[in-house]
Short mmCIF file of C-alpha atoms in Angstrom, two decimals:
data_model
loop_
_atom_site.label_atom_id
_atom_site.label_comp_id
_atom_site.label_asym_id
_atom_site.label_seq_id
_atom_site.Cartn_x
_atom_site.Cartn_y
_atom_site.Cartn_z
CA MET A 1497 69.61 64.12 94.46
CA ARG A 1498 68.54 64.76 98.03
CA PHE A 1499 72.19 65.49 98.75
CA PHE A 1500 72.04 68.59 96.61
CA PHE A 1501 69.10 70.02 98.49
CA VAL A 1502 70.93 69.48 101.76
CA MET A 1503 74.06 71.11 100.32
CA ALA A 1504 72.04 74.09 99.09
CA PHE A 1505 70.80 74.75 102.62
CA ILE A 1506 74.21 74.84 104.27
CA PRO A 1507 75.26 78.26 102.87
CA ALA A 1508 71.77 79.56 103.63
CA PHE A 1509 72.21 78.60 107.30
CA ILE A 1510 75.66 80.17 107.40
CA LEU A 1511 74.35 83.43 105.94
CA CYS A 1512 71.57 83.58 108.55
CA GLY A 1513 74.16 84.40 111.21
CA CYS A 1514 75.21 87.64 109.51
CA ALA A 1515 72.11 89.78 109.97
CA GLY A 1516 71.47 92.24 112.80
CA ASN A 1517 72.19 95.90 113.49
CA ASP A 1518 71.14 97.74 116.62
CA ARG A 1519 70.94 101.24 115.12
CA PRO A 1520 67.68 103.07 115.70
CA PRO A 1521 65.93 104.05 112.44
CA VAL A 1522 66.56 107.59 111.21
CA LEU A 1523 63.94 110.06 109.96
CA LYS A 1524 64.66 112.71 107.34
CA ALA A 1525 65.25 116.04 109.04
CA SER A 1526 66.28 119.42 107.69
CA GLY A 1527 66.23 123.09 108.60
CA GLU A 1528 67.53 126.58 108.23
CA VAL A 1529 69.67 128.95 110.32
CA THR A 1530 69.44 132.72 110.07
CA VAL A 1531 71.09 135.42 112.17
CA GLY A 1532 69.23 138.75 112.16
CA GLY A 1533 67.20 137.50 109.19
CA LYS A 1534 70.27 136.69 107.08
CA PRO A 1535 71.17 133.09 106.16
CA VAL A 1536 74.27 131.69 107.84
CA ASP A 1537 76.83 129.92 105.65
CA GLY A 1538 78.97 127.13 107.09
CA ALA A 1539 77.63 126.97 110.66
CA LEU A 1540 77.95 123.66 112.52
CA VAL A 1541 74.54 122.55 113.82
CA VAL A 1542 74.66 119.65 116.30
CA PHE A 1543 71.65 117.88 117.80
CA HIS A 1544 72.60 116.55 121.27
CA PRO A 1545 70.29 113.69 122.35
CA GLN A 1546 68.57 114.39 125.69
CA GLY A 1547 67.76 111.91 128.45
CA LYS A 1548 69.85 109.65 130.65
CA GLU A 1549 69.87 106.67 128.27
CA ARG A 1550 70.59 108.72 125.16
CA GLU A 1551 73.24 111.15 126.39
CA ARG A 1552 76.15 109.14 124.92
CA ASP A 1553 74.39 108.28 121.65
CA VAL A 1554 75.48 109.28 118.18
CA LYS A 1555 74.68 112.89 117.31
CA PRO A 1556 72.83 114.10 114.22
CA PHE A 1557 74.63 117.14 112.80
CA ALA A 1558 74.97 119.32 109.72
CA LYS A 1559 76.85 122.20 108.16
CA THR A 1560 74.64 124.93 106.68
CA ASP A 1561 74.95 125.80 102.99
CA ASP A 1562 75.13 129.34 101.57
CA GLN A 1563 71.32 129.63 101.88
CA GLY A 1564 71.57 128.75 105.59
CA LYS A 1565 69.83 125.43 104.92
CA PHE A 1566 70.89 122.03 106.22
CA ASN A 1567 70.02 118.32 106.17
CA LEU A 1568 70.91 116.32 109.27
CA SER A 1569 73.36 113.40 108.99
CA THR A 1570 73.73 110.62 111.55
CA TYR A 1571 75.03 107.39 110.01
CA ALA A 1572 75.52 108.68 106.45
CA GLN A 1573 75.49 111.99 104.59
CA ASP A 1574 71.99 113.59 104.85
CA ASP A 1575 70.31 110.43 106.17
CA GLY A 1576 68.37 112.16 108.96
CA ALA A 1577 68.09 111.79 112.73
CA PRO A 1578 66.73 109.18 115.17
CA GLU A 1579 63.48 110.03 116.94
CA GLY A 1580 63.70 111.90 120.25
CA ASP A 1581 64.35 115.15 122.12
CA TYR A 1582 67.43 117.19 121.35
CA ALA A 1583 69.30 120.23 122.62
CA ILE A 1584 70.85 122.04 119.69
CA THR A 1585 74.18 123.84 119.53
CA ILE A 1586 75.07 126.17 116.68
CA VAL A 1587 78.56 127.56 116.18
CA TRP A 1588 79.56 129.72 113.25
CA ASN A 1589 83.34 129.72 113.23
CA LYS A 1590 85.37 132.20 111.25
CA PRO A 1591 87.74 130.50 108.84
CA GLY A 1592 91.03 129.93 110.64
CA GLY A 1593 93.07 132.00 108.21
CA PRO A 1594 96.22 130.80 106.48
CA GLU A 1595 97.79 127.53 107.48
CA PRO A 1596 100.32 128.02 110.30
CA LYS A 1597 103.96 127.80 109.21
CA MET A 1598 104.45 124.95 111.65
CA SER A 1599 101.94 122.15 111.89
CA PHE A 1600 101.97 119.37 114.43
CA THR A 1601 99.41 117.06 112.93
CA GLY A 1602 99.96 117.08 109.19
CA GLU A 1603 96.26 117.85 108.74
CA GLY A 1604 96.93 121.11 106.94
CA GLY A 1605 94.14 123.49 106.08
CA PRO A 1606 93.05 126.40 108.20
CA LYS A 1607 91.83 125.53 111.67
CA ALA A 1608 88.50 126.93 112.82
CA GLY A 1609 88.61 130.53 114.01
CA PRO A 1610 86.53 132.19 116.74
CA ASP A 1611 82.75 131.70 116.85
CA ARG A 1612 80.86 134.63 115.30
CA LEU A 1613 77.94 133.86 117.66
CA ASN A 1614 80.31 134.25 120.64
CA GLY A 1615 79.48 130.76 121.89
CA ARG A 1616 75.93 131.87 122.84
CA PHE A 1617 74.48 128.67 121.36
CA GLY A 1618 77.63 126.57 121.79
CA THR A 1619 77.12 124.84 125.15
CA PRO A 1620 74.97 121.70 125.02
CA SER A 1621 73.89 121.99 128.68
CA ALA A 1622 72.97 125.68 128.44
CA THR A 1623 71.63 126.18 124.92
CA PRO A 1624 68.09 127.62 124.74
CA LEU A 1625 67.46 125.72 121.49
CA LYS A 1626 65.41 122.52 122.03
CA LYS A 1627 63.67 120.47 119.35
CA THR A 1628 62.00 117.06 118.97
CA VAL A 1629 62.36 114.73 116.01
CA LYS A 1630 59.05 112.86 115.62
CA LYS A 1631 57.76 110.21 113.29
CA GLY A 1632 55.06 111.61 111.01
CA ASP A 1633 56.29 115.20 111.36
CA ALA A 1634 57.98 117.16 108.61
CA ASN A 1635 60.99 117.57 110.94
CA GLU A 1636 61.93 120.94 109.55
CA PHE A 1637 63.62 123.17 112.07
CA LYS A 1638 64.02 126.92 111.69
CA PHE A 1639 66.52 128.69 113.91
CA GLU A 1640 66.09 132.46 113.75
CA LEU A 1641 68.91 133.77 115.90
CA LYS A 1642 69.62 137.38 116.78
CA MET B 280 72.30 45.13 85.08
CA THR B 281 73.74 45.73 88.50
CA SER B 282 75.76 42.55 88.25
CA MET B 283 77.51 44.02 85.18
CA ARG B 284 78.60 47.17 86.96
CA ARG B 285 82.28 47.45 87.93
CA GLY B 286 83.60 49.33 90.94
CA GLY B 287 83.78 53.03 90.04
CA PHE B 288 82.10 56.40 90.55
CA THR B 289 79.32 57.96 88.57
CA LEU B 290 79.63 61.61 87.60
CA ILE B 291 76.96 62.59 90.15
CA GLU B 292 78.82 60.92 93.01
CA LEU B 293 82.01 62.64 92.00
CA LEU B 294 80.33 66.03 91.87
CA VAL B 295 78.79 65.47 95.30
CA VAL B 296 82.17 64.64 96.78
CA ILE B 297 83.78 67.67 95.15
CA ALA B 298 80.96 69.88 96.45
CA ILE B 299 81.42 68.55 99.98
CA ILE B 300 85.15 69.14 99.83
CA ALA B 301 84.56 72.68 98.50
CA VAL B 302 82.22 73.45 101.39
CA LEU B 303 84.69 72.07 103.91
CA ILE B 304 87.52 74.16 102.45
CA GLY B 305 85.19 77.14 102.40
CA LEU B 306 84.65 76.67 106.13
CA LEU B 307 88.28 76.00 106.89
CA VAL B 308 89.97 78.88 105.05
CA PRO B 309 88.22 81.69 106.98
CA ALA B 310 88.95 79.80 110.21
CA VAL B 311 92.67 79.70 109.39
CA GLN B 312 92.63 83.38 108.43
CA LYS B 313 90.88 84.21 111.68
CA VAL B 314 93.57 82.45 113.67
CA ARG B 315 96.26 84.36 111.79
CA GLU B 316 94.46 87.65 112.35
CA ALA B 317 94.04 86.82 116.04
CA ALA B 318 97.78 86.21 116.29
CA ASN B 319 98.48 89.51 114.51
CA ARG B 320 96.12 91.34 116.83
CA MET B 321 97.89 89.85 119.84
CA GLN B 322 101.24 90.97 118.47
CA CYS B 323 99.77 94.45 117.96
CA THR B 324 98.44 94.50 121.54
CA ASN B 325 101.90 93.49 122.69
CA ASN B 326 103.54 96.32 120.68
CA LEU B 327 101.23 98.87 122.28
CA LYS B 328 101.90 97.40 125.72
CA GLN B 329 105.63 97.86 125.09
CA LEU B 330 105.08 101.46 124.00
CA GLY B 331 102.91 102.10 127.06
CA LEU B 332 105.58 100.69 129.37
CA ALA B 333 108.26 102.65 127.50
CA ALA B 334 106.30 105.86 128.09
CA MET B 335 105.94 104.98 131.80
CA ASN B 336 109.68 104.35 132.07
CA TYR B 337 110.34 107.63 130.29
CA GLU B 338 108.06 109.33 132.80
CA SER B 339 109.95 107.82 135.75
CA THR B 340 113.25 109.07 134.34
CA ASN B 341 112.19 112.51 133.14
CA GLY B 342 109.30 113.42 135.45
CA HIS B 343 106.85 114.00 132.61
CA ILE B 344 104.92 112.06 129.97
CA PRO B 345 106.74 112.03 126.60
CA PRO B 346 105.60 114.94 124.41
CA SER B 347 103.72 114.00 121.21
CA ALA B 348 106.13 116.30 119.35
CA ILE B 349 108.95 118.66 120.21
CA PHE B 350 109.54 122.00 118.52
CA ASP B 351 112.32 124.25 119.76
CA VAL B 352 113.15 127.56 118.07
CA THR B 353 115.49 128.95 120.70
CA PRO B 354 117.97 131.06 118.65
CA ASN B 355 121.18 129.40 117.45
CA ILE B 356 119.96 125.99 118.54
CA ALA B 357 120.47 124.03 115.31
CA PRO B 358 121.99 126.28 112.66
CA PRO B 359 121.49 126.47 109.77
CA TYR B 360 118.13 124.76 110.44
CA PRO B 361 115.38 127.04 111.80
CA GLY B 362 115.05 124.98 114.97
CA ILE B 363 114.67 121.39 116.16
CA ALA B 364 111.62 119.20 115.69
CA HIS B 365 111.10 115.59 116.80
CA SER B 366 108.23 113.16 117.00
CA TRP B 367 107.41 111.24 120.20
CA ALA B 368 109.14 108.12 118.90
CA PRO B 369 112.91 108.85 119.23
CA SER B 370 112.62 109.63 122.96
CA LEU B 371 111.08 106.18 123.53
CA LEU B 372 113.87 104.32 121.67
CA PRO B 373 116.04 103.62 124.76
CA TYR B 374 113.03 102.02 126.46
CA ILE B 375 112.19 99.59 123.65
CA GLU B 376 115.69 98.16 123.36
CA GLN B 377 116.72 100.44 120.50
CA ASP B 378 119.41 102.25 122.44
CA ALA B 379 121.88 101.77 119.57
CA LEU B 380 119.64 103.83 117.25
CA TYR B 381 118.99 106.43 119.94
CA LYS B 382 122.72 106.98 120.33
CA VAL B 383 123.21 107.82 116.65
CA TYR B 384 120.09 110.00 116.45
CA ASN B 385 121.05 113.59 117.23
CA MET B 386 118.37 115.25 119.40
CA LYS B 387 120.06 118.63 118.90
CA TYR B 388 119.13 118.70 115.21
CA PRO B 389 115.71 118.35 113.56
CA TRP B 390 114.56 114.89 112.47
CA GLY B 391 114.87 115.94 108.81
CA SER B 392 118.57 116.77 109.29
CA SER B 393 120.79 115.22 106.62
CA PRO B 394 124.22 116.06 105.19
CA SER B 395 122.65 115.88 101.72
CA ILE B 396 120.47 118.89 102.67
CA VAL B 397 123.00 120.83 104.75
CA PRO B 398 126.57 119.49 104.46
CA GLY B 399 128.17 118.73 107.78
CA THR B 400 124.96 118.18 109.75
CA PRO B 401 124.10 114.83 111.37
CA ASP B 402 122.23 112.26 109.31
CA ASN B 403 119.06 111.82 111.38
CA GLN B 404 117.15 110.71 108.29
CA ALA B 405 119.43 107.67 107.99
CA VAL B 406 118.38 106.60 111.50
CA LEU B 407 114.70 107.04 110.65
CA LYS B 408 115.03 104.63 107.72
CA ASN B 409 115.31 101.72 110.17
CA GLN B 410 112.15 99.62 110.40
CA ILE B 411 111.31 99.08 114.07
CA LYS B 412 109.10 96.09 114.81
CA THR B 413 107.51 97.66 117.86
CA PHE B 414 106.14 100.49 115.68
CA LEU B 415 104.55 98.13 113.12
CA CYS B 416 101.25 96.29 113.40
CA PRO B 417 101.54 92.92 111.60
CA SER B 418 97.99 93.29 110.24
CA SER B 419 98.95 96.29 108.09
CA PRO B 420 99.30 95.48 104.39
CA GLY B 421 102.73 96.14 102.97
CA GLY B 422 104.52 95.11 106.15
CA ASN B 423 108.19 96.09 106.14
CA ASN B 424 108.18 97.30 102.54
CA ARG B 425 106.40 100.57 103.21
CA THR B 426 108.40 103.80 103.11
CA CYS B 427 107.38 107.40 103.64
CA SER B 428 108.41 110.40 101.55
CA GLY B 429 107.50 114.07 101.45
CA THR B 430 108.55 117.48 102.73
CA SER B 431 108.19 118.84 106.25
CA ILE B 432 109.28 122.23 107.62
CA GLY B 433 110.98 122.78 104.29
CA LEU B 434 113.13 119.64 104.52
CA PRO B 435 112.59 116.90 101.91
CA TYR B 436 112.66 113.31 103.14
CA SER B 437 112.30 109.90 101.51
CA GLY B 438 112.57 106.21 102.30
CA LEU B 439 111.66 106.64 105.98
CA ALA B 440 110.15 103.74 107.95
CA PRO B 441 106.51 104.09 109.00
CA THR B 442 104.74 103.75 112.35
CA ASP B 443 101.31 102.17 112.70
CA TYR B 444 100.92 103.85 116.09
CA ALA B 445 100.48 107.52 116.79
CA THR B 446 98.92 109.76 119.35
CA CYS B 447 95.56 111.47 119.00
CA THR B 448 96.63 114.71 120.65
CA SER B 449 93.33 116.56 120.98
CA ILE B 450 89.92 117.31 119.53
CA ASN B 451 90.21 119.55 116.47
CA SER B 452 88.81 123.06 116.86
CA GLY B 453 86.09 122.57 114.23
CA SER B 454 84.64 119.52 116.01
CA ILE B 455 84.55 120.62 119.65
CA THR B 456 80.77 121.18 119.95
CA PHE B 457 80.09 118.05 117.90
CA PHE B 458 81.56 115.93 120.69
CA GLY B 459 79.43 117.80 123.24
CA TYR B 460 82.06 120.17 124.64
CA PRO B 461 81.18 123.83 125.18
CA ALA B 462 82.24 126.22 122.39
CA THR B 463 84.49 127.96 124.93
CA ALA B 464 86.72 124.86 125.13
CA THR B 465 89.77 124.82 122.84
CA SER B 466 92.08 122.17 121.41
CA THR B 467 94.48 123.15 124.21
CA THR B 468 92.01 122.60 127.08
CA LEU B 469 90.94 119.32 125.45
CA ALA B 470 94.52 118.07 124.92
CA SER B 471 95.36 114.41 125.46
CA SER B 472 98.04 112.99 127.73
CA MET B 473 100.86 113.28 125.20
CA GLN B 474 100.96 116.95 124.21
CA PHE B 475 103.30 119.19 122.26
CA GLN B 476 106.39 120.72 123.72
CA VAL B 477 107.00 124.12 122.13
CA ARG B 478 109.95 126.23 123.24
CA GLY B 479 111.55 129.49 122.15
CA PRO B 480 111.13 133.25 122.38
CA ALA B 481 107.40 134.08 122.42
CA ALA B 482 107.62 136.26 119.28
CA VAL B 483 109.34 133.55 117.22
CA VAL B 484 106.93 130.90 118.46
CA ALA B 485 103.96 133.15 117.62
CA ALA B 486 105.35 133.73 114.11
CA TYR B 487 104.97 129.98 113.58
CA GLY B 488 101.31 130.23 114.64
CA LEU B 489 101.96 128.42 117.94
CA THR B 490 102.04 129.06 121.67
CA ALA B 491 104.68 127.75 124.07
CA SER B 492 103.72 124.54 125.89
CA GLU B 493 105.29 121.92 128.13
CA PRO B 494 104.60 118.17 128.28
CA ASN B 495 102.09 116.80 130.80
CA ARG B 496 102.98 115.47 134.21
CA ILE B 497 101.06 112.54 135.65
CA ALA B 498 99.38 114.95 138.09
CA SER B 499 97.99 117.03 135.22
CA ILE B 500 95.99 114.07 133.83
CA LEU B 501 92.88 115.13 135.77
CA ASP B 502 90.61 112.51 134.17
CA GLY B 503 92.85 109.77 135.56
CA THR B 504 95.51 107.80 133.72
CA THR B 505 93.14 104.80 133.31
CA ASN B 506 90.67 107.00 131.41
CA THR B 507 93.10 108.77 129.10
CA ILE B 508 94.44 107.27 125.89
CA LEU B 509 98.20 107.50 125.37
CA ILE B 510 98.74 106.03 121.89
CA CYS B 511 96.27 104.82 119.23
CA GLU B 512 96.56 102.87 116.03
CA ASP B 513 96.73 104.89 112.82
CA ALA B 514 97.85 102.01 110.66
CA GLY B 515 98.75 101.50 107.02
CA ARG B 516 100.59 104.72 106.25
CA PRO B 517 102.02 105.88 103.80
CA PHE B 518 99.01 104.25 102.09
CA GLU B 519 95.80 106.20 102.46
CA TYR B 520 92.56 104.30 103.08
CA ILE B 521 88.93 105.34 103.11
CA GLY B 522 86.97 102.54 104.74
CA ARG B 523 88.85 99.45 103.51
CA THR B 524 89.51 100.99 100.07
CA LEU B 525 93.01 102.08 99.10
CA LYS B 526 92.91 105.68 97.88
CA SER B 527 96.62 106.39 97.37
CA SER B 528 99.84 104.51 98.04
CA THR B 529 102.04 107.52 98.81
CA SER B 530 99.94 110.36 100.17
CA ARG B 531 100.38 109.78 103.91
CA GLY B 532 104.13 110.34 104.13
CA ASP B 533 103.55 111.86 107.57
CA GLY B 534 103.34 108.29 108.84
CA ALA B 535 107.13 108.03 109.26
CA TRP B 536 107.93 107.23 112.90
CA GLY B 537 110.33 110.10 113.06
CA ASN B 538 107.99 112.69 111.49
CA HIS B 539 106.78 115.15 114.13
CA GLU B 540 103.50 115.41 112.19
CA ASN B 541 102.55 111.72 112.57
CA ASP B 542 100.01 112.51 115.31
CA TYR B 543 96.53 113.86 114.69
CA GLY B 544 93.43 115.49 116.16
CA LEU B 545 90.00 113.89 116.48
CA ASP B 546 87.20 114.84 114.04
CA GLY B 547 85.38 111.61 113.22
CA CYS B 548 83.86 110.89 109.79
CA VAL B 549 80.33 111.21 108.40
CA SER B 550 80.24 107.52 107.45
CA MET B 551 82.54 104.50 107.36
CA ASN B 552 83.33 105.35 103.73
CA SER B 553 84.02 109.02 104.11
CA GLN B 554 86.85 111.33 105.10
CA SER B 555 84.78 114.42 105.82
CA GLY B 556 84.37 115.39 109.44
CA PRO B 557 83.02 115.84 112.00
CA GLY B 558 81.05 112.62 112.26
CA ASN B 559 79.95 109.72 114.42
CA PHE B 560 82.51 107.26 113.02
CA VAL B 561 85.73 107.67 115.00
CA ILE B 562 87.45 104.32 114.45
CA ASN B 563 88.45 102.58 111.18
CA ALA B 564 86.74 105.08 108.83
CA THR B 565 89.98 106.47 107.37
CA ASN B 566 93.69 106.49 108.26
CA ASP B 567 93.93 110.13 107.18
CA ASN B 568 94.39 111.67 110.62
CA GLU B 569 91.88 109.44 112.40
CA THR B 570 92.23 106.27 114.47
CA TYR B 571 92.46 103.36 112.05
CA SER B 572 93.49 99.72 112.17
CA PHE B 573 93.20 96.61 110.02
CA HIS B 574 91.66 94.56 112.84
CA THR B 575 88.07 93.50 112.29
CA GLY B 576 85.59 95.60 114.23
CA GLY B 577 87.88 98.02 116.06
CA ALA B 578 91.37 99.20 116.99
CA ASN B 579 93.85 98.73 119.83
CA LEU B 580 94.66 101.57 122.22
CA VAL B 581 97.11 101.92 125.08
CA PHE B 582 96.14 104.09 128.03
CA THR B 583 98.30 106.34 130.17
CA ASP B 584 98.41 103.74 132.97
CA GLY B 585 99.85 101.20 130.48
CA HIS B 586 96.77 99.02 129.95
CA VAL B 587 95.82 98.06 126.40
CA ALA B 588 92.19 97.86 125.28
CA PHE B 589 90.38 97.03 122.06
CA ALA B 590 87.98 99.84 121.11
CA LYS B 591 85.04 98.77 118.95
CA GLU B 592 84.13 100.67 115.79
CA SER B 593 80.61 100.98 117.17
CA MET B 594 81.72 102.72 120.35
CA SER B 595 80.02 105.98 121.30
CA PRO B 596 81.88 108.91 119.70
CA THR B 597 81.43 111.06 122.81
CA THR B 598 82.88 108.31 125.00
CA TYR B 599 85.83 108.06 122.66
CA ALA B 600 86.35 111.83 122.84
CA ALA B 601 86.19 111.60 126.64
CA LEU B 602 88.96 108.99 126.59
CA ILE B 603 91.16 111.27 124.49
CA THR B 604 90.96 114.36 126.70
CA ALA B 605 93.21 114.48 129.75
CA ARG B 606 91.34 117.30 131.47
CA GLY B 607 87.74 117.04 130.27
CA ALA B 608 86.27 116.02 133.63
CA GLY B 609 82.66 117.18 133.95
CA MET B 610 82.46 118.82 130.52
CA THR B 611 80.18 116.19 128.94
CA PRO B 612 78.04 113.35 130.35
CA ALA B 613 80.42 110.84 128.74
CA GLU B 614 83.32 112.30 130.75
CA THR B 615 81.91 110.54 133.84
CA SER B 616 83.35 107.02 133.83
CA PRO B 617 84.15 106.58 130.13
CA SER B 618 84.98 103.01 129.14
CA THR B 619 85.75 101.13 125.94
CA ASP B 620 82.99 98.58 126.68
#
């Protein structure tokens, strides 16, 4: 009978080797983008991690809905953002118009058109928008652009 | 009582032995599969090395890196077709010991050219039906039995052989700021080492929604040839996968080696089981216009200097983007000394 107990432990030991994941935990984070008081539909909001160790990390990002609202995604849809300081870029591209007659990538669909914010908030190193994602905070970010 | 017992096994003993054997097999089978996968991965690395060397040889002969696709609409160039279009693959054929195929492929007609579409024109589609080992990763399910069908620039095609390798030509316009580049950058400034060659009168080219462009020279790879990816894996086509799940078995007909649309732009995916971009998952999330392989944990890449590296799925998306661009120097922090490690 002792054999069986020993046998039962073998798979348990094998399974022990499969744990582990070095992703930092994410916190729920959401927000809203308005331009001149009006909600912005379909803008790409990207949170660029700040600091020497974090500059190549994954980036929380979102697309705003027709109310201008967004939930940040990092590792899965709407999961949130890791804690830390961020510089935020917002671009609001016009739809790219009809699909070109000749495509080189087979991706189809209209490509993004020009930015309706003229790239004013589109450069990570120069954007005036800075926010911090903190544990215990509501992590709701309002961007009222002009 | 014991003296009465004859040599034999009790049920318990038998079960114990069977259980031990089951455990041993359970340990052995994955080990065997791992060895097979390792051999496949090595073969794949070797294929990419061959393609890298082929591109270098092409460069020595022609003075430029092979274009990811050619599109020429100079008037009267391939009547009655609207112009010529080729993928990167036919121009590499002479350098991977497929000279015989190269000689029958007519570079003066589009890849979709076939006498069954326009009588009297060369049968380029017949050439593209040939399976070429160097274009196939042995880890891809379906092996030699995969064929690609569809319609491109108005020409129907079917039964074409796939490629598991393709070039990631740029960062798509909707994802530029996601990868940390300024909104003023474009898919053209962020182009990779293999880029499109578009020729013809400006007005005709513009009517196709394009601008004229020439292939890169070595000197125009400002990030350095060691830091710029030449060809990636985009395996499994014409099957379409999301994560490891098969979504369709026909939808990615653009995976034919001769199809000028077999390359793609970088977007990334929201998660490993998603196709929507942009996102932090740039490798192995989907083979629908992203880098994808069947190797565990990553994909093989060949760089413009000819070295092959294995890029992990967990690699930083901005570093990956930096390795794609040929002229991104200084635009993002990751552009300084990007590496697959």
